[in-house]
CSV table of C-alpha atoms (C1' of nucleotides) in Angstrom, one decimal:
chain,number,residue,atom,x,y,z
A,1,MET,CA,-0.1,-0.1,0.1
A,2,GLU,CA,1.4,3.4,-1.4
A,3,SER,CA,1.2,6.8,1.4
A,4,ALA,CA,0.7,9.4,0.0
A,5,ILE,CA,3.6,11.3,0.4
A,6,THR,CA,4.7,7.8,-2.2
A,7,ARG,CA,2.4,9.1,-4.9
A,8,ALA,CA,3.0,13.0,-4.9
A,9,VAL,CA,6.8,12.1,-5.1
A,10,VAL,CA,5.1,9.2,-8.2
A,11,HIS,CA,3.3,12.9,-8.9
A,12,VAL,CA,6.7,15.0,-9.0
A,13,ILE,CA,8.7,13.4,-10.6
A,14,ALA,CA,6.4,12.8,-13.2
A,15,ASN,CA,5.3,16.3,-14.0
A,16,MET,CA,9.5,17.2,-13.8
A,17,HIS,CA,9.6,14.7,-17.1
A,18,HIS,CA,6.9,16.7,-18.5
A,19,ASN,CA,7.6,20.4,-17.9
A,20,PHE,CA,11.2,20.6,-16.6
A,21,ARG,CA,11.5,23.3,-20.0
A,22,GLU,CA,9.6,25.8,-17.8
A,23,ASP,CA,10.7,27.4,-15.0
A,24,LEU,CA,9.5,25.0,-12.6
A,25,THR,CA,9.8,26.2,-9.1
A,26,ILE,CA,10.1,24.2,-5.9
A,27,ASP,CA,6.9,25.7,-4.7
A,28,ASP,CA,4.9,24.8,-7.6
A,29,ILE,CA,5.9,21.7,-7.5
A,30,ALA,CA,4.7,21.3,-4.1
A,31,GLN,CA,1.6,22.9,-4.2
A,32,ALA,CA,0.7,20.7,-6.5
A,33,ALA,CA,1.7,17.5,-5.3
A,34,GLY,CA,-0.5,19.1,-2.0
A,35,PHE,CA,1.9,19.4,-0.1
A,36,SER,CA,4.3,22.2,1.7
A,37,ARG,CA,8.3,22.3,0.6
A,38,PHE,CA,9.4,21.6,3.8
A,39,HIS,CA,7.5,18.0,3.6
A,40,LEU,CA,8.2,17.4,0.4
A,41,THR,CA,12.2,18.1,0.2
A,42,ARG,CA,12.6,15.8,2.8
A,43,GLU,CA,10.5,12.8,1.6
A,44,PHE,CA,11.5,13.4,-1.9
A,45,THR,CA,15.1,13.5,-0.9
A,46,HIS,CA,13.9,10.7,1.6
A,47,LEU,CA,12.7,8.3,-1.2
A,48,ILE,CA,15.1,8.7,-4.3
A,49,GLY,CA,17.8,9.5,-2.5
A,50,VAL,CA,18.8,13.5,-3.9
A,51,SER,CA,17.1,16.7,-3.8
A,52,PRO,CA,13.9,17.6,-5.6
A,53,ARG,CA,16.2,20.6,-7.8
A,54,ARG,CA,19.2,17.9,-8.7
A,55,PHE,CA,16.9,15.0,-9.5
A,56,LEU,CA,15.5,17.9,-12.5
A,57,ARG,CA,18.5,19.2,-13.4
A,58,ALA,CA,19.7,15.6,-13.8
A,59,ILE,CA,16.4,14.7,-16.1
A,60,ARG,CA,17.8,18.5,-18.1
A,61,PHE,CA,21.6,16.9,-18.9
A,62,GLU,CA,20.0,14.2,-20.2
A,63,GLU,CA,17.7,16.1,-22.9
A,64,ALA,CA,21.0,17.9,-22.9
A,65,LYS,CA,23.1,15.3,-23.7
A,66,ARG,CA,21.0,13.8,-25.8
A,67,LEU,CA,20.8,17.7,-28.5
A,68,LEU,CA,23.9,18.2,-28.4
A,69,SER,CA,24.9,14.1,-29.4
A,70,ASP,CA,21.2,14.0,-32.1
A,71,SER,CA,21.0,17.3,-33.1
A,72,ARG,CA,23.4,20.1,-34.7
A,73,LEU,CA,21.1,23.0,-32.5
A,74,ASN,CA,24.0,25.5,-31.1
A,75,ILE,CA,24.9,25.7,-27.6
A,76,ALA,CA,22.2,28.3,-26.6
A,77,GLU,CA,20.1,27.0,-28.4
A,78,ILE,CA,19.7,23.2,-26.1
A,79,SER,CA,20.6,25.5,-22.9
A,80,HIS,CA,16.9,27.9,-23.7
A,81,THR,CA,15.2,24.1,-24.7
A,82,VAL,CA,16.0,22.2,-21.3
A,83,GLY,CA,14.9,25.0,-18.9
A,84,TYR,CA,17.6,27.4,-18.8
A,85,SER,CA,17.5,31.3,-19.7
A,86,SER,CA,21.1,31.5,-19.1
A,87,VAL,CA,24.0,29.9,-21.0
A,88,GLY,CA,26.8,30.2,-19.2
A,89,THR,CA,24.4,28.9,-16.0
A,90,PHE,CA,23.8,25.7,-18.3
A,91,SER,CA,27.9,26.3,-19.2
A,92,SER,CA,28.8,26.0,-16.2
A,93,CYS,CA,26.1,23.2,-14.4
A,94,PHE,CA,26.6,21.3,-17.5
A,95,LYS,CA,30.4,21.4,-17.0
A,96,SER,CA,30.5,21.1,-13.3
A,97,CYS,CA,27.6,18.0,-13.9
A,98,THR,CA,29.0,15.8,-16.6
A,99,GLY,CA,33.2,17.3,-16.0
A,100,ILE,CA,33.7,18.4,-19.5
A,101,THR,CA,31.8,21.1,-21.3
A,102,PRO,CA,29.0,21.7,-24.0
A,103,SER,CA,31.1,21.6,-26.6
A,104,ALA,CA,33.3,19.1,-25.2
A,105,TYR,CA,30.9,17.1,-25.3
A,106,ARG,CA,30.0,16.9,-28.3
A,107,LEU,CA,32.9,16.7,-29.5
A,108,LEU,CA,33.5,14.2,-28.0
A,109,ARG,CA,30.3,12.4,-29.3
A,110,SER,CA,31.2,14.0,-32.7
A,111,THR,CA,34.8,12.1,-33.3
A,112,ALA,CA,34.1,8.6,-31.0
A,113,PRO,CA,30.8,7.4,-29.4
A,114,LEU,CA,30.6,6.4,-26.6
A,115,ALA,CA,30.3,2.3,-26.6
A,116,ALA,CA,29.5,0.7,-23.0
A,117,GLY,CA,31.7,1.2,-20.3
A,118,GLU,CA,33.8,3.8,-21.5
A,119,ASP,CA,33.0,6.6,-19.8
A,120,PRO,CA,33.6,10.2,-20.3
A,121,HIS,CA,33.6,11.7,-16.7
A,122,ARG,CA,36.7,9.8,-15.9
A,123,ASP,CA,40.0,11.2,-16.3
A,124,ALA,CA,41.6,9.4,-18.7
A,125,GLY,CA,45.2,9.6,-16.5
A,126,ALA,CA,43.5,7.9,-13.8
A,127,PRO,CA,43.7,4.6,-12.3
A,128,THR,CA,42.0,2.3,-12.7
A,129,ALA,CA,41.8,-0.7,-10.1
A,130,PRO,CA,41.6,-4.6,-11.3
A,131,THR,CA,38.5,-4.6,-9.6
A,132,THR,CA,36.3,-7.1,-10.6
A,133,LEU,CA,32.4,-7.5,-9.1
A,134,HIS,CA,30.0,-10.3,-8.9
A,135,GLY,CA,26.1,-10.6,-8.4
A,136,HIS,CA,22.7,-12.1,-8.5
A,137,VAL,CA,19.6,-10.3,-9.6
A,138,GLN,CA,16.6,-11.2,-8.0
A,139,ALA,CA,13.1,-11.0,-9.6
A,140,PRO,CA,9.9,-10.7,-7.7
A,141,ALA,CA,8.3,-13.4,-6.4
A,142,GLY,CA,5.8,-14.7,-9.6
A,143,ASP,CA,7.7,-12.4,-11.8
A,144,GLN,CA,8.2,-13.8,-15.9
A,145,SER,CA,11.5,-11.1,-16.1
A,146,GLY,CA,12.5,-11.7,-19.1
A,147,VAL,CA,15.9,-8.9,-20.1
A,148,VAL,CA,18.3,-7.6,-17.4
A,149,PHE,CA,20.1,-4.5,-18.1
A,150,VAL,CA,22.9,-3.6,-15.3
A,151,GLY,CA,24.6,-0.4,-14.7
A,152,LEU,CA,27.6,1.1,-12.5
A,153,PHE,CA,26.5,4.5,-12.2
A,154,PRO,CA,28.1,7.9,-9.7
A,155,ALA,CA,25.1,8.8,-8.5
A,156,PRO,CA,22.2,6.2,-7.4
A,157,PHE,CA,20.0,7.1,-10.3
A,158,PRO,CA,20.9,6.5,-13.7
A,159,GLN,CA,22.6,9.7,-15.0
A,160,GLY,CA,24.1,9.7,-17.5
A,161,HIS,CA,25.9,6.4,-19.1
A,162,PRO,CA,26.9,3.6,-16.5
A,163,VAL,CA,30.5,3.5,-15.9
A,164,ARG,CA,30.5,0.0,-16.2
A,165,CYS,CA,27.6,-2.2,-17.7
A,166,THR,CA,26.1,-5.8,-19.1
A,167,VAL,CA,22.5,-7.4,-20.4
A,168,LEU,CA,21.3,-10.5,-18.9
A,169,PRO,CA,18.9,-13.1,-21.0
A,170,ARG,CA,17.2,-13.0,-17.3
A,171,PRO,CA,17.5,-12.4,-13.9
A,172,GLY,CA,21.1,-14.5,-12.4
A,173,ALA,CA,24.6,-13.3,-11.7
A,174,PHE,CA,26.5,-11.2,-13.4
A,175,VAL,CA,30.1,-10.0,-13.3
A,176,LEU,CA,31.5,-6.5,-14.4
A,177,ASP,CA,34.5,-6.5,-14.8
A,178,ASN,CA,37.5,-3.4,-14.6
A,179,VAL,CA,35.6,-1.3,-12.0
A,180,PRO,CA,37.3,1.9,-11.6
A,181,THR,CA,38.6,3.0,-8.2
A,182,GLY,CA,35.5,5.3,-6.7
A,183,LYS,CA,32.3,5.0,-4.4
A,184,TRP,CA,29.0,3.6,-7.4
A,185,TYR,CA,25.6,2.7,-6.9
A,186,VAL,CA,24.4,-0.7,-9.3
A,187,LEU,CA,21.4,-0.2,-10.9
A,188,ALA,CA,19.1,-3.4,-12.6
A,189,ARG,CA,16.0,-2.9,-14.9
A,190,SER,CA,14.0,-5.1,-16.7
A,191,VAL,CA,13.0,-4.9,-20.5
A,192,THR,CA,9.7,-6.9,-21.9
A,193,GLN,CA,10.5,-10.4,-24.1
A,194,ARG,CA,9.2,-9.6,-27.4
A,195,THR,CA,8.1,-14.0,-28.7
A,196,GLY,CA,8.6,-15.0,-31.7
A,197,GLU,CA,5.9,-13.4,-34.0
A,198,GLY,CA,7.6,-9.4,-32.9
A,199,ARG,CA,4.7,-9.1,-30.2
A,200,GLN,CA,5.0,-7.6,-27.0
A,201,VAL,CA,5.0,-10.5,-23.4
A,202,ARG,CA,3.1,-7.9,-21.7
A,203,HIS,CA,4.6,-8.4,-17.8
A,204,THR,CA,5.4,-5.8,-15.4
A,205,PRO,CA,8.6,-3.7,-15.8
A,206,THR,CA,10.7,-3.8,-12.7
A,207,VAL,CA,14.2,-2.6,-11.5
A,208,GLY,CA,16.1,-2.7,-8.7
A,209,GLY,CA,19.2,-0.9,-6.9
A,210,PHE,CA,21.9,-1.2,-4.4
A,211,GLY,CA,25.1,1.1,-3.3
A,212,PRO,CA,27.5,2.5,-1.9
A,213,ILE,CA,30.0,0.3,-3.2
A,214,THR,CA,33.7,1.5,-2.8
A,215,ALA,CA,35.8,-0.1,-5.5
A,216,SER,CA,39.6,0.3,-5.0
A,217,ALA,CA,42.9,-0.5,-6.1
A,218,ASP,CA,43.2,-2.4,-2.7
A,219,HIS,CA,40.2,-3.5,-1.9
A,220,ALA,CA,37.2,-6.1,-3.7
A,221,PRO,CA,33.6,-4.8,-3.6
A,222,GLU,CA,31.4,-7.3,-1.8
A,223,PRO,CA,29.0,-9.8,-3.6
A,224,VAL,CA,26.1,-7.9,-4.7
A,225,VAL,CA,22.3,-9.1,-4.7
A,226,LEU,CA,19.1,-6.7,-6.8
A,227,ARG,CA,15.9,-7.0,-5.2
A,228,LEU,CA,13.9,-6.5,-8.3
A,229,TYR,CA,11.0,-5.0,-7.6
A,230,ARG,CA,7.5,-3.6,-9.4
A,231,VAL,CA,7.1,-0.4,-10.7
A,232,ASN,CA,4.1,1.7,-12.2
A,233,LEU,CA,4.4,3.3,-15.7
A,234,ALA,CA,4.8,7.2,-13.4
A,235,THR,CA,8.6,5.8,-11.6
A,236,LEU,CA,9.2,3.8,-14.6
A,237,ARG,CA,10.7,7.1,-16.6
A,238,LEU,CA,13.0,7.8,-13.3
A,239,CYS,CA,15.2,4.3,-14.7
A,240,SER,CA,13.7,5.4,-18.2
A,241,THR,CA,17.9,7.1,-19.5
A,242,ALA,CA,19.5,3.8,-18.6
A,243,GLN,CA,18.2,2.0,-21.3
A,244,GLN,CA,19.9,4.8,-23.2
A,245,GLY,CA,23.4,4.5,-21.6
A,246,LEU,CA,22.9,0.5,-21.5
A,247,HIS,CA,23.7,-0.6,-24.8
A,248,PRO,CA,24.2,-4.1,-25.7
A,249,ALA,CA,27.5,-4.9,-24.5
A,250,PRO,CA,29.2,-8.7,-24.0
A,251,ALA,CA,28.9,-9.1,-19.8
A,252,GLY,CA,31.6,-7.4,-17.8
A,253,SER,CA,32.5,-4.8,-20.6
B,1,DG,C1',36.6,40.9,-36.3
B,2,DA,C1',31.7,38.7,-35.3
B,3,DG,C1',29.6,35.3,-32.8
B,4,DA,C1',29.9,31.2,-29.8
B,5,DA,C1',31.7,29.4,-25.4
B,6,DA,C1',33.7,29.7,-21.2
B,7,DT,C1',34.3,32.0,-16.9
B,8,DC,C1',32.8,34.4,-13.0
B,9,DG,C1',30.8,37.3,-8.7
B,10,DC,C1',26.7,38.8,-6.8
B,11,DA,C1',21.9,37.9,-6.0
B,12,DT,C1',18.4,34.3,-5.2
B,13,DG,C1',16.4,30.7,-3.5
B,14,DG,C1',16.2,25.1,-2.3
B,15,DA,C1',18.7,22.4,1.8
B,16,DT,C1',18.3,21.6,6.2
B,17,DG,C1',18.2,21.2,10.7
B,18,DT,C1',15.0,22.9,14.7
B,19,DC,C1',11.6,23.8,16.9
B,20,DG,C1',5.8,23.9,17.7
C,1,DC,C1',3.1,18.4,9.3
C,2,DG,C1',4.1,22.9,8.6
C,3,DA,C1',7.0,27.0,10.1
C,4,DC,C1',11.0,29.6,11.2
C,5,DA,C1',16.7,30.3,10.4
C,6,DT,C1',20.8,29.7,8.4
C,7,DC,C1',23.9,28.3,5.3
C,8,DC,C1',25.1,27.3,0.9
C,9,DA,C1',24.1,25.8,-4.5
C,10,DT,C1',22.1,27.4,-8.3
C,11,DG,C1',21.8,30.9,-11.8
C,12,DC,C1',21.4,35.0,-14.4
C,13,DG,C1',23.5,38.5,-17.0
C,14,DA,C1',27.9,40.8,-17.6
C,15,DT,C1',33.0,40.0,-19.3
C,16,DT,C1',36.3,37.8,-20.7
C,17,DT,C1',38.6,33.8,-24.3
C,18,DC,C1',38.0,31.5,-28.3
C,19,DT,C1',38.0,29.5,-33.1
C,20,DC,C1',37.2,30.7,-37.3
DNA sequence: GAGAAATCGCATGGATGTCG
DNA sequence: CGACATCCATGCGATTTCTC
């Protein structure tokens, strides 16, 4: 049984996805949800792991990254498209969020499309711990989950490309090789399978997460267990960006 | 030299702790 | 669950730097 505040948070997330291009304020969002901004901010941060403002910013940057990769719009047009009225703000925030400037990001994507496992955030000279992460994905009871995407992210939500990822034909054991040094979150999502005739097999999508885990050259992370749970469509939008980054790749790439 | 993009300083609004 | 106080992250816009 979902609480009122949980439903409100789900509503807020859906609202953010629909209106991120507009000048949304926490007061507007809270008022729409029927709670004070104080209470909504507290509960949102508790449930999601990041504040509403940071979450909204992440949505905007996901759209910005898509436009930088797929469109010919200049930086100013993209900054306005995703809700920033100042190119300067957009540029500086993009750099603080991703580690590179918007133009550098576009150049990177145009000259060498990212393969799964490549991380534009990582300093090319930074040491990479030869660490392997082992884990197991568990489907909820009675669920016939199909293909499962498993990704390693720097945040508790799937922002940007995964640092490492793999694809499983069904819930079960997985291995992520060459895990870089740092603190990471393991996020998973199952997707629908197709029948032989190309028709969708209908079942409830599931997601799961674990973390943070710490990886270093002298500290291999413990094996993790990801329990998938069923989500409604509004919550699922949280994970929509994961699939953009989780290109099918050999396990452990 | 012109246009595009990045940087910087300041003002504003959001995040957080505490109390009712 | 709401209100208040305080700190600080974010956004704006002017300025500077870069590229052609």
